[in-house]
Short mmCIF file of C-alpha atoms and ligand atoms in Angstrom, two decimals:
data_model
loop_
_atom_site.label_atom_id
_atom_site.label_comp_id
_atom_site.label_asym_id
_atom_site.label_seq_id
_atom_site.Cartn_x
_atom_site.Cartn_y
_atom_site.Cartn_z
CA MET A 1 -7.98 -3.16 35.47
CA GLU A 2 -7.75 -5.90 37.70
CA ARG A 3 -7.12 -8.43 35.37
CA ARG A 4 -4.80 -6.39 33.35
CA ARG A 5 -2.23 -6.34 37.15
CA GLY A 6 -2.50 -9.59 37.38
CA MET A 7 -1.95 -11.22 34.12
CA GLY A 8 1.49 -12.78 34.57
CA LYS A 9 3.45 -15.80 33.59
CA THR A 10 0.60 -18.46 34.63
CA ALA A 11 -1.97 -16.24 33.05
CA LEU A 12 0.06 -15.99 29.58
CA LEU A 13 0.54 -20.19 30.00
CA ALA A 14 -3.05 -20.37 30.47
CA VAL A 15 -3.50 -18.55 27.12
CA LEU A 16 -1.21 -19.97 24.80
CA CYS A 17 -2.25 -23.88 26.43
CA PHE A 18 -6.06 -23.06 25.64
CA CYS A 19 -4.89 -21.80 21.87
CA VAL A 20 -2.98 -25.03 21.57
CA ARG A 21 -6.56 -27.19 22.97
CA ALA A 22 -8.41 -24.69 20.17
CA ALA A 23 -6.20 -25.45 17.45
CA ALA A 24 -6.26 -29.36 18.25
CA GLY A 25 -10.23 -28.63 17.90
CA SER A 26 -12.11 -28.30 20.71
CA ASP A 27 -15.77 -30.47 21.28
CA PRO A 28 -18.50 -28.93 18.97
CA GLU A 29 -20.60 -28.41 22.54
CA ALA A 30 -18.20 -26.01 23.32
CA GLU A 31 -18.25 -24.43 20.28
CA MET A 32 -21.71 -22.99 20.92
CA ASN A 33 -20.59 -21.66 24.20
CA PHE A 34 -20.37 -18.19 24.39
CA GLU A 35 -18.46 -17.52 27.26
CA GLY A 36 -15.37 -16.94 26.59
CA ILE A 37 -15.54 -14.69 24.27
CA GLU A 38 -14.22 -11.43 25.26
CA SER A 39 -14.39 -9.40 22.15
CA LYS A 40 -16.74 -6.99 21.82
CA PHE A 41 -18.66 -6.12 18.45
CA SER A 42 -20.11 -2.73 17.95
CA LEU A 43 -22.45 -1.95 14.97
CA ARG A 44 -21.24 1.39 14.59
CA THR A 45 -23.27 3.90 12.63
CA PRO A 46 -22.72 6.20 9.57
CA ALA A 47 -24.67 8.80 11.89
CA GLU A 48 -22.25 8.85 14.99
CA PRO A 49 -19.22 6.78 13.21
CA ASP A 50 -17.03 7.50 16.52
CA GLU A 51 -19.60 5.94 19.25
CA ASP A 52 -20.06 2.30 20.07
CA VAL A 53 -24.05 2.71 20.14
CA CYS A 54 -24.87 -1.10 19.83
CA TYR A 55 -23.19 -4.21 20.94
CA LEU A 56 -23.92 -6.77 18.37
CA VAL A 57 -23.59 -10.46 20.52
CA PRO A 58 -22.89 -13.47 20.23
CA GLY A 59 -25.55 -15.82 21.07
CA GLN A 60 -28.02 -13.27 21.41
CA MET A 61 -30.32 -13.17 18.58
CA ASP A 62 -32.41 -9.94 19.21
CA SER A 63 -29.24 -8.20 19.28
CA LEU A 64 -28.97 -7.76 15.56
CA ALA A 65 -32.14 -6.15 15.21
CA GLN A 66 -32.07 -3.64 18.24
CA CYS A 67 -28.90 -2.67 16.17
CA ASN A 68 -30.67 -2.64 13.23
CA PHE A 69 -27.91 -4.98 11.08
CA ASN A 70 -29.15 -5.08 7.87
CA GLN A 71 -29.16 -9.21 7.03
CA THR A 72 -29.28 -8.48 3.24
CA SER A 73 -25.86 -6.40 2.79
CA LYS A 74 -22.85 -6.95 3.66
CA THR A 75 -20.55 -6.69 6.18
CA PHE A 76 -17.01 -5.27 7.07
CA VAL A 77 -15.41 -5.77 10.68
CA VAL A 78 -12.38 -3.96 11.52
CA ILE A 79 -10.29 -4.95 14.11
CA HIS A 80 -7.42 -2.33 15.55
CA GLY A 81 -4.08 -2.79 16.76
CA TRP A 82 -1.79 -2.84 19.28
CA THR A 83 -2.76 0.07 21.89
CA VAL A 84 -0.56 2.36 24.43
CA THR A 85 -3.37 4.35 25.39
CA GLY A 86 -6.07 1.81 25.66
CA MET A 87 -8.63 3.88 23.63
CA TYR A 88 -9.64 3.65 19.83
CA GLU A 89 -6.97 5.04 17.88
CA SER A 90 -8.35 8.31 15.40
CA TRP A 91 -8.32 6.64 12.90
CA VAL A 92 -11.40 4.40 13.31
CA PRO A 93 -13.82 6.65 13.24
CA LYS A 94 -12.50 7.77 10.03
CA LEU A 95 -12.63 4.03 8.46
CA VAL A 96 -15.67 3.74 9.36
CA ASP A 97 -17.40 7.19 7.66
CA ALA A 98 -15.75 6.42 4.43
CA LEU A 99 -17.01 2.39 4.58
CA TYR A 100 -20.02 3.98 5.05
CA LYS A 101 -19.60 6.92 2.23
CA ARG A 102 -18.55 4.29 0.02
CA GLU A 103 -21.32 1.08 0.72
CA PRO A 104 -24.27 3.34 3.15
CA ASP A 105 -26.25 0.53 3.62
CA SER A 106 -23.28 -1.62 4.48
CA ASN A 107 -22.85 -3.02 8.57
CA VAL A 108 -19.46 -1.78 9.90
CA ILE A 109 -18.59 -3.71 12.56
CA VAL A 110 -15.79 -2.54 14.24
CA VAL A 111 -14.21 -5.12 17.35
CA ASP A 112 -13.40 -3.47 20.85
CA TRP A 113 -10.67 -5.48 22.23
CA LEU A 114 -8.62 -2.75 23.64
CA VAL A 115 -8.37 -4.81 27.40
CA ARG A 116 -5.91 -7.47 25.45
CA ALA A 117 -4.19 -4.47 22.60
CA GLN A 118 -3.07 -2.44 25.83
CA GLN A 119 -0.65 -5.52 26.77
CA HIS A 120 3.20 -5.26 26.65
CA TYR A 121 3.11 -5.93 22.77
CA PRO A 122 4.88 -9.84 23.25
CA VAL A 123 1.52 -9.99 24.55
CA SER A 124 -0.74 -8.57 22.80
CA ALA A 125 0.20 -10.13 19.92
CA ALA A 126 -0.31 -13.50 21.72
CA TYR A 127 -3.75 -12.64 22.03
CA THR A 128 -4.72 -12.25 18.58
CA LYS A 129 -5.22 -16.27 18.72
CA LEU A 130 -7.98 -15.56 21.32
CA VAL A 131 -9.34 -12.25 19.24
CA GLY A 132 -9.53 -14.23 15.83
CA LYS A 133 -11.40 -17.09 17.67
CA ASP A 134 -13.50 -14.81 18.26
CA VAL A 135 -13.87 -13.19 15.49
CA ALA A 136 -14.29 -17.10 14.17
CA MET A 137 -17.11 -17.71 16.55
CA PHE A 138 -19.12 -14.46 15.42
CA ILE A 139 -19.04 -14.94 12.47
CA ASP A 140 -19.56 -18.80 12.23
CA TRP A 141 -22.60 -18.01 14.37
CA MET A 142 -23.95 -14.93 12.47
CA GLU A 143 -23.65 -17.58 8.82
CA GLU A 144 -25.29 -20.83 11.21
CA LYS A 145 -27.95 -18.95 12.94
CA PHE A 146 -28.97 -16.77 10.10
CA ASN A 147 -27.73 -18.11 7.64
CA TYR A 148 -25.79 -14.64 6.42
CA PRO A 149 -23.44 -15.26 3.78
CA LEU A 150 -19.64 -15.23 4.03
CA ASN A 151 -20.03 -14.02 0.52
CA ASN A 152 -20.42 -10.63 2.31
CA VAL A 153 -17.80 -10.56 4.71
CA HIS A 154 -14.66 -8.01 4.65
CA LEU A 155 -12.47 -8.66 7.46
CA LEU A 156 -10.22 -5.64 7.56
CA GLY A 157 -7.29 -5.71 10.67
CA TYR A 158 -4.46 -2.99 11.48
CA SER A 159 -1.15 -3.98 12.83
CA LEU A 160 -1.88 -6.82 15.10
CA GLY A 161 -5.62 -6.63 13.79
CA ALA A 162 -4.55 -8.39 10.40
CA HIS A 163 -3.13 -11.53 11.97
CA ALA A 164 -6.20 -11.97 14.27
CA ALA A 165 -8.52 -11.47 11.34
CA GLY A 166 -6.16 -13.79 9.41
CA ILE A 167 -6.51 -16.27 12.18
CA ALA A 168 -10.32 -15.51 12.26
CA GLY A 169 -10.45 -16.34 8.32
CA SER A 170 -8.61 -19.69 9.57
CA LEU A 171 -11.26 -20.77 11.82
CA THR A 172 -14.36 -19.85 10.21
CA LYS A 173 -16.20 -22.92 9.13
CA LYS A 174 -16.61 -21.19 5.41
CA LYS A 175 -14.55 -18.83 3.42
CA VAL A 176 -14.78 -15.08 4.40
CA ASN A 177 -14.84 -13.07 1.13
CA ARG A 178 -11.80 -10.91 2.11
CA ILE A 179 -9.44 -9.44 4.54
CA THR A 180 -7.34 -6.73 4.11
CA GLY A 181 -4.18 -6.58 5.73
CA LEU A 182 -3.41 -2.61 6.60
CA ASP A 183 0.54 -3.08 7.55
CA PRO A 184 0.27 -6.04 9.39
CA ALA A 185 2.21 -6.22 12.71
CA GLY A 186 6.32 -7.62 11.97
CA PRO A 187 7.28 -8.49 15.48
CA THR A 188 6.79 -12.03 16.82
CA PHE A 189 4.74 -12.89 12.73
CA GLU A 190 7.91 -12.32 10.23
CA TYR A 191 8.76 -15.99 10.89
CA ALA A 192 6.06 -17.31 11.96
CA ASP A 193 3.80 -19.95 10.57
CA ALA A 194 0.85 -19.47 8.35
CA PRO A 195 -1.72 -20.65 10.92
CA ILE A 196 -0.49 -18.05 12.98
CA ARG A 197 -0.51 -14.79 11.14
CA LEU A 198 -2.43 -13.73 7.93
CA SER A 199 -2.03 -16.07 4.97
CA PRO A 200 -3.45 -15.90 1.21
CA ASP A 201 -5.51 -19.44 3.15
CA ASP A 202 -7.62 -17.40 4.98
CA ALA A 203 -9.74 -15.49 2.43
CA ASP A 204 -11.39 -16.04 -1.08
CA PHE A 205 -9.08 -13.26 -1.28
CA VAL A 206 -6.27 -11.61 1.00
CA ASP A 207 -5.38 -8.05 -0.02
CA VAL A 208 -2.29 -6.23 1.91
CA LEU A 209 -0.50 -3.04 1.74
CA HIS A 210 3.06 -2.85 3.62
CA THR A 211 3.78 0.85 4.61
CA TYR A 212 6.16 0.97 7.74
CA THR A 213 9.36 -1.92 6.77
CA ARG A 214 12.68 -0.73 7.99
CA GLY A 215 14.96 -2.80 9.53
CA SER A 216 16.13 -5.85 9.76
CA PRO A 217 12.85 -8.23 9.12
CA ASP A 218 12.13 -9.44 13.16
CA ARG A 219 13.14 -5.07 14.24
CA SER A 220 10.47 -4.25 11.42
CA ILE A 221 6.44 -2.56 12.34
CA GLY A 222 5.38 -4.26 9.56
CA ILE A 223 5.51 -7.65 7.86
CA GLN A 224 8.03 -7.62 5.05
CA LYS A 225 7.37 -10.52 3.43
CA PRO A 226 3.69 -11.22 1.12
CA VAL A 227 1.51 -12.58 3.28
CA GLY A 228 -1.50 -12.49 0.62
CA HIS A 229 -2.48 -12.93 -3.09
CA ILE A 230 -1.67 -9.25 -3.38
CA ASP A 231 1.15 -7.25 -1.62
CA ILE A 232 1.24 -3.92 -2.26
CA TYR A 233 4.02 -2.07 -1.26
CA PRO A 234 3.26 1.83 -1.96
CA ASN A 235 6.80 4.18 -2.31
CA GLY A 236 8.96 1.06 -1.60
CA GLY A 237 6.82 -0.78 1.38
CA GLY A 238 9.84 1.00 3.84
CA PHE A 239 8.70 4.34 4.57
CA GLN A 240 6.92 7.21 4.05
CA PRO A 241 6.34 10.70 2.28
CA GLY A 242 5.68 12.89 4.73
CA CYS A 243 6.26 11.04 7.57
CA ASN A 244 9.85 12.85 8.48
CA LEU A 245 10.60 15.05 11.19
CA GLY A 246 10.67 17.70 9.26
CA GLU A 247 7.03 17.41 8.31
CA ALA A 248 5.78 16.03 12.35
CA LEU A 249 7.06 18.91 13.50
CA ARG A 250 5.78 20.96 11.14
CA LEU A 251 1.76 19.50 12.38
CA ILE A 252 2.68 19.56 15.89
CA ALA A 253 3.47 23.62 15.11
CA GLU A 254 -0.05 23.49 13.29
CA LYS A 255 -1.91 21.12 15.41
CA GLY A 256 -0.25 21.37 19.27
CA PHE A 257 0.76 17.37 20.80
CA SER A 258 -1.76 16.03 20.76
CA ASP A 259 -1.58 13.81 17.87
CA VAL A 260 2.29 12.70 18.15
CA ASP A 261 1.20 9.29 19.04
CA GLN A 262 -0.11 9.39 15.34
CA LEU A 263 3.42 10.67 13.87
CA VAL A 264 5.09 8.25 15.13
CA LYS A 265 3.45 5.59 13.78
CA CYS A 266 2.87 8.02 10.53
CA SER A 267 4.06 5.43 7.98
CA HIS A 268 2.57 2.51 9.72
CA GLU A 269 -0.65 3.76 9.38
CA ARG A 270 -0.19 5.25 5.81
CA SER A 271 -1.60 2.15 5.18
CA ILE A 272 -5.35 2.78 6.52
CA HIS A 273 -5.32 6.00 5.09
CA LEU A 274 -4.38 4.56 1.91
CA PHE A 275 -7.65 2.64 1.76
CA ILE A 276 -9.85 4.76 2.76
CA ASP A 277 -8.33 6.94 0.32
CA SER A 278 -9.81 4.33 -2.16
CA LEU A 279 -13.00 4.14 -1.00
CA LEU A 280 -13.25 8.32 -1.14
CA TYR A 281 -11.88 9.35 -3.80
CA GLU A 282 -13.11 6.63 -6.39
CA GLU A 283 -12.03 8.25 -9.41
CA LYS A 284 -8.54 8.80 -8.11
CA PRO A 285 -7.96 4.75 -8.20
CA SER A 286 -3.89 5.01 -7.09
CA MET A 287 -2.30 1.60 -9.17
CA ALA A 288 0.04 -0.18 -8.24
CA TYR A 289 2.25 -2.60 -10.64
CA ARG A 290 3.76 -5.95 -10.35
CA CYS A 291 7.26 -5.92 -9.88
CA ASN A 292 10.06 -8.43 -9.10
CA THR A 293 12.15 -5.83 -6.89
CA LYS A 294 11.53 -2.38 -5.77
CA GLU A 295 15.09 -1.36 -7.77
CA ALA A 296 13.20 -2.39 -10.89
CA PHE A 297 10.28 -0.47 -10.16
CA GLU A 298 12.54 2.86 -9.96
CA LYS A 299 13.55 1.96 -12.73
CA GLY A 300 10.77 1.83 -14.85
CA LEU A 301 10.89 -1.24 -15.81
CA CYS A 302 6.91 -2.55 -13.92
CA LEU A 303 5.00 -0.25 -15.43
CA SER A 304 3.06 -2.81 -17.75
CA CYS A 305 -0.49 -3.46 -17.23
CA ARG A 306 -0.05 -7.48 -19.47
CA LYS A 307 -1.84 -9.77 -17.85
CA ASN A 308 -2.82 -8.38 -14.87
CA ARG A 309 0.40 -6.91 -14.11
CA CYS A 310 -0.91 -3.76 -12.45
CA ASN A 311 -3.60 -3.57 -10.55
CA ASN A 312 -6.27 -1.12 -8.25
CA LEU A 313 -4.64 -0.27 -4.86
CA GLY A 314 -7.79 -0.36 -2.26
CA TYR A 315 -11.30 -0.58 -2.45
CA LYS A 316 -11.52 -1.57 -6.01
CA VAL A 317 -8.43 -3.91 -6.42
CA ASN A 318 -8.71 -6.59 -9.50
CA ARG A 319 -9.22 -10.20 -7.67
CA VAL A 320 -6.16 -11.94 -9.41
CA ARG A 321 -5.14 -14.79 -7.64
CA THR A 322 -2.22 -16.49 -8.43
CA LYS A 323 -0.09 -19.28 -7.16
CA ARG A 324 2.71 -17.21 -6.12
CA ASN A 325 2.43 -13.98 -4.26
CA THR A 326 2.38 -10.82 -5.93
CA LYS A 327 4.50 -8.31 -5.27
CA MET A 328 3.52 -4.39 -6.35
CA TYR A 329 5.06 -1.21 -6.20
CA LEU A 330 3.44 2.48 -6.75
CA LYS A 331 4.47 6.42 -5.89
CA THR A 332 2.00 8.29 -4.13
CA ARG A 333 2.17 11.76 -2.81
CA ALA A 334 2.44 12.74 0.81
CA GLN A 335 -1.22 13.68 1.07
CA MET A 336 -4.20 12.23 0.28
CA PRO A 337 -5.94 11.97 -2.89
CA TYR A 338 -2.49 9.86 -3.00
CA LYS A 339 -2.42 9.41 -6.36
CA VAL A 340 0.00 9.91 -8.66
CA PHE A 341 0.88 8.87 -12.50
CA HIS A 342 4.04 6.64 -12.70
CA TYR A 343 5.97 7.32 -16.13
CA GLN A 344 9.65 5.13 -17.48
CA VAL A 345 11.96 7.23 -19.11
CA LYS A 346 14.13 5.80 -21.71
CA ILE A 347 17.29 7.70 -22.71
CA HIS A 348 20.71 7.20 -24.75
CA PHE A 349 23.01 9.03 -23.74
CA PHE A 350 25.64 9.55 -26.79
CA GLY A 351 29.12 11.22 -26.04
CA LYS A 352 32.17 11.19 -27.93
CA THR A 353 34.11 10.12 -25.55
CA SER A 354 33.88 7.70 -22.78
CA VAL A 355 32.74 9.70 -19.35
CA THR A 356 31.02 7.69 -16.53
CA LYS A 357 29.16 10.00 -13.96
CA VAL A 358 27.08 9.08 -10.38
CA ASP A 359 24.56 10.11 -8.54
CA GLN A 360 23.60 13.12 -10.88
CA PRO A 361 20.67 15.33 -10.77
CA PHE A 362 17.70 16.31 -13.15
CA LEU A 363 15.33 18.10 -13.86
CA ILE A 364 11.87 16.97 -16.10
CA SER A 365 9.39 18.82 -17.42
CA LEU A 366 6.46 17.12 -18.92
CA TYR A 367 3.77 19.08 -21.02
CA GLY A 368 0.19 17.71 -22.46
CA THR A 369 -2.74 18.02 -23.75
CA LEU A 370 -4.59 18.36 -19.85
CA ASP A 371 -1.84 20.29 -18.22
CA GLU A 372 1.76 20.23 -17.19
CA SER A 373 4.10 19.33 -14.85
CA GLU A 374 7.57 21.47 -14.99
CA ASN A 375 10.65 20.52 -12.92
CA ILE A 376 9.94 17.12 -11.68
CA ALA A 377 13.53 16.61 -9.94
CA PHE A 378 15.06 12.72 -10.11
CA THR A 379 18.78 11.07 -9.41
CA LEU A 380 20.71 8.83 -11.63
CA PRO A 381 22.30 6.78 -9.86
CA GLU A 382 24.61 6.25 -13.03
CA ILE A 383 24.69 8.03 -16.05
CA SER A 384 27.62 7.40 -19.34
CA SER A 385 28.68 7.42 -22.66
CA ASN A 386 26.24 5.44 -25.79
CA LYS A 387 24.76 3.81 -22.85
CA THR A 388 21.08 3.99 -22.32
CA PHE A 389 19.38 4.03 -19.39
CA SER A 390 15.82 3.93 -18.39
CA PHE A 391 13.99 5.53 -14.55
CA LEU A 392 10.74 6.30 -12.99
CA ILE A 393 9.31 9.43 -12.76
CA TYR A 394 5.84 10.46 -11.68
CA THR A 395 3.67 13.14 -10.84
CA GLU A 396 0.32 14.30 -8.82
CA VAL A 397 -0.94 16.14 -12.24
CA ASP A 398 -2.79 14.61 -15.20
CA ILE A 399 -1.07 15.91 -18.32
CA GLY A 400 -3.30 13.64 -20.65
CA ASP A 401 -1.31 13.14 -23.57
CA LEU A 402 1.96 13.76 -23.93
CA LEU A 403 3.35 16.32 -25.93
CA MET A 404 6.86 18.15 -25.06
CA LEU A 405 9.52 17.75 -22.91
CA LYS A 406 12.36 19.46 -21.89
CA LEU A 407 14.96 17.88 -19.42
CA GLN A 408 18.12 19.53 -18.01
CA TRP A 409 21.09 18.24 -16.42
CA GLU A 410 21.88 20.18 -13.41
CA LYS A 411 24.60 21.57 -10.89
CA ASP A 412 25.50 19.87 -8.71
CA THR A 413 25.04 21.39 -5.41
CA PHE A 414 27.89 21.70 -3.53
CA PHE A 415 31.15 23.27 -6.16
CA SER A 416 33.19 20.42 -8.09
CA TRP A 417 36.39 20.98 -9.23
CA SER A 418 35.91 17.80 -12.01
CA ASP A 419 32.86 19.40 -13.60
CA TRP A 420 35.22 23.00 -13.48
CA TRP A 421 37.92 21.90 -15.65
CA THR A 422 36.62 19.23 -17.96
CA PRO A 423 33.22 21.01 -19.07
CA PHE A 424 31.34 17.79 -20.55
CA ALA A 425 27.86 17.24 -22.51
CA PHE A 426 26.12 14.44 -24.30
CA THR A 427 24.07 14.46 -26.99
CA ILE A 428 20.55 12.95 -26.79
CA GLN A 429 17.95 12.25 -30.23
CA ARG A 430 15.28 10.64 -28.51
CA VAL A 431 13.40 10.54 -25.48
CA ARG A 432 10.99 7.18 -24.93
CA VAL A 433 8.22 7.82 -22.38
CA LYS A 434 5.69 5.23 -21.23
CA SER A 435 2.95 5.90 -18.85
CA GLY A 436 1.50 3.59 -16.19
CA GLU A 437 -2.16 4.56 -15.98
CA THR A 438 -2.72 4.96 -19.29
CA GLN A 439 -0.60 1.95 -20.83
CA LYS A 440 0.49 4.56 -23.71
CA LYS A 441 4.13 5.21 -25.63
CA VAL A 442 5.25 7.89 -26.87
CA VAL A 443 8.47 8.81 -28.70
CA PHE A 444 10.26 12.28 -28.36
CA CYS A 445 12.49 13.75 -30.65
CA SER A 446 14.80 16.55 -30.69
CA ARG A 447 14.03 19.49 -32.68
CA ASP A 448 17.44 19.53 -34.68
CA GLY A 449 17.98 15.90 -34.96
CA SER A 450 19.81 16.01 -32.13
CA SER A 451 20.64 18.04 -28.59
CA ARG A 452 23.15 18.75 -26.40
CA LEU A 453 22.13 17.87 -23.06
CA GLY A 454 25.20 19.47 -20.74
CA LYS A 455 25.66 20.26 -16.54
CA GLY A 456 24.21 23.28 -15.75
CA GLU A 457 23.11 24.15 -18.95
CA GLU A 458 20.24 25.57 -20.32
CA ALA A 459 17.62 22.40 -20.99
CA ALA A 460 17.15 19.94 -23.55
CA ILE A 461 14.17 20.35 -25.68
CA PHE A 462 11.88 17.44 -27.40
CA VAL A 463 8.49 17.45 -29.28
CA LYS A 464 6.58 14.29 -29.70
CA CYS A 465 8.64 12.69 -33.13
CA LEU A 466 6.31 12.53 -36.35
CA GLU A 467 6.92 8.71 -36.82
CA GLN A 468 5.42 6.99 -33.43
CA PRO A 469 5.38 3.21 -32.56
CA VAL A 470 2.79 1.78 -33.89
CA SER A 471 0.38 -0.57 -31.33
CA ARG A 472 2.06 -3.84 -31.16
CA LYS A 473 0.59 -6.80 -32.36
CA ARG A 474 0.33 -10.10 -30.52
CA GLY A 475 3.33 -11.40 -31.31
CA GLY A 476 4.78 -8.47 -30.49
CA ALA A 477 3.38 -7.70 -26.90
CA LYS A 478 4.77 -11.44 -26.31
CA LYS A 479 8.28 -10.51 -27.18
CA ALA A 480 8.25 -7.00 -25.44
CA SER A 481 6.33 -8.22 -22.01
CA LYS A 482 9.35 -10.84 -22.28
CA GLU A 483 11.90 -8.20 -22.27
CA ASN A 484 10.29 -6.78 -19.41
CA SER A 485 10.19 -9.75 -17.40
CA ALA A 486 14.08 -10.01 -18.68
CA HIS A 487 14.68 -6.55 -17.39
CA GLU A 488 12.88 -7.72 -13.86
CA SER A 489 15.15 -10.10 -13.54
CA ALA A 490 18.49 -8.41 -13.56
C1 NAG B 1 -30.84 -3.20 3.52
O1 NAG B 1 -29.58 -2.85 2.66
C2 NAG B 1 -29.97 -3.25 1.35
C3 NAG B 1 -28.64 -3.24 0.27
O2 NAG B 1 -28.23 -4.44 0.34
C4 NAG B 1 -31.14 -1.74 1.04
O3 NAG B 1 -31.87 -1.47 -0.19
C5 NAG B 1 -31.66 -1.97 2.40
O4 NAG B 1 -33.01 -0.60 2.04
C6 NAG B 1 -31.25 -1.98 3.43
N1 NAG B 1 -32.55 -1.83 4.65
C7 NAG B 1 -32.62 -0.96 5.61
C8 NAG B 1 -33.38 -1.32 6.57
O5 NAG B 1 -32.13 -0.07 5.46
C1 NAG B 2 29.64 6.81 -29.23
O1 NAG B 2 28.84 6.70 -30.45
C2 NAG B 2 29.05 7.55 -32.05
C3 NAG B 2 28.13 7.10 -32.47
O2 NAG B 2 27.01 6.33 -32.49
C4 NAG B 2 31.02 6.98 -31.57
O3 NAG B 2 30.89 8.53 -32.61
C5 NAG B 2 31.24 8.21 -30.24
O4 NAG B 2 32.75 7.78 -30.57
C6 NAG B 2 30.86 6.67 -29.09
N1 NAG B 2 32.14 7.03 -28.08
C7 NAG B 2 32.51 6.43 -27.43
C8 NAG B 2 33.13 6.45 -26.07
O5 NAG B 2 32.92 5.55 -28.00
#
């Protein structure tokens, strides 16, 4: 408390000077001096994931044995972010618990930098350098004194903690295996150079989830630019489903005001819960797809898995390392388990007269071997006569192999004179559907050769065509992927 009140410009200046010196490479003698370490390393246990029962102390060999650190298993190091209350947030024990459920023999360490994390945001943001240095010293100590393989170390940092993890990774003498950045903080880091923020150089593999990247880059809570080998933007990365005000009010009614703090950061914190989801629901892995823009993803143009274009979100990510950062997208549910199934739908709208309409509401129903998903609502930004349109739909239901499809063009919710005066219908012969999760393509045919699709009229029904596209040989595949990338860059 004393220190907090006393934290002024001088102290901050001292912090910054210290960092400059640290970056310039302090002498080796000082490096074995652990006195400057203020962060604490709490080895949590599966039995009490929410309690700090034992601290590992750099320089004190016996603390490892006292805390039952398992030197033959892997270690997760969890780094929290900025905190208003000065206390751990409720996600910490949830993540610890999920890590132990998935890897019961592992060591889950929570880095406690709460004192430095409860300052004014810019002060706490500057402290990430010292926290990163603390963590790096701790890891180097384990490596040097116990030959603990850094190949066993996975850092997980949330918000400011993601940048602390990145700094730690850049300072360790050998590279740690993996860093997962959970919605790394945006303010002061969006335009920062790689050494003082999370970047792909900080570990053998760096994966990042971006869940709350709204507004102009310097105002966005989460960093907008890609900072890892793989950067996943669930639901476009801007805002997460279930985090709107209505949902917040429902939760307050249910649980009272205690979790208001959580609600404010709902989208930001979703990054953590998506990772927890990947630990707990192994059999329901969420798939993300590489895409140049979220607009192209919304059109369903990016559901390819060729050449590592798709990947698992979270714990079981495939370590794909490309020279350029890879941006990936997916949709999710509003609650855990978050997994949905993605489909690209392609339709050619035949029209006798030349008609263009914007923002048209549709309902699509899919029927398959396992289940069905009815009345999935979507809006087409534009449709016009004799043109093909592609769009993305998704459902939480595992439909299995597709058998039948219904399409309905809805009335506008408001009364529109133009629709009343000029009733209009398109004609549709085929609907092409590609599943992201199975990579299977199905062509649906109208049962009568062509079906009428009129606004406000009943649904048009399509069944699997008798002749299906044959699976493409190599040459064809190449051509198709070229088409895809052309779409992507379009
Ligand atoms: C340490 O972890 C290994 C697996 O990595 C496991 O076989 C062993 O039982 C663990 N030791 C203790 C004491 O829990
Ligand atoms: C659309 O194409 C069909 C034939 O495929 C044609 O009969 C019709 O006139 C075309 N509509 C327009 C608006 O060009």
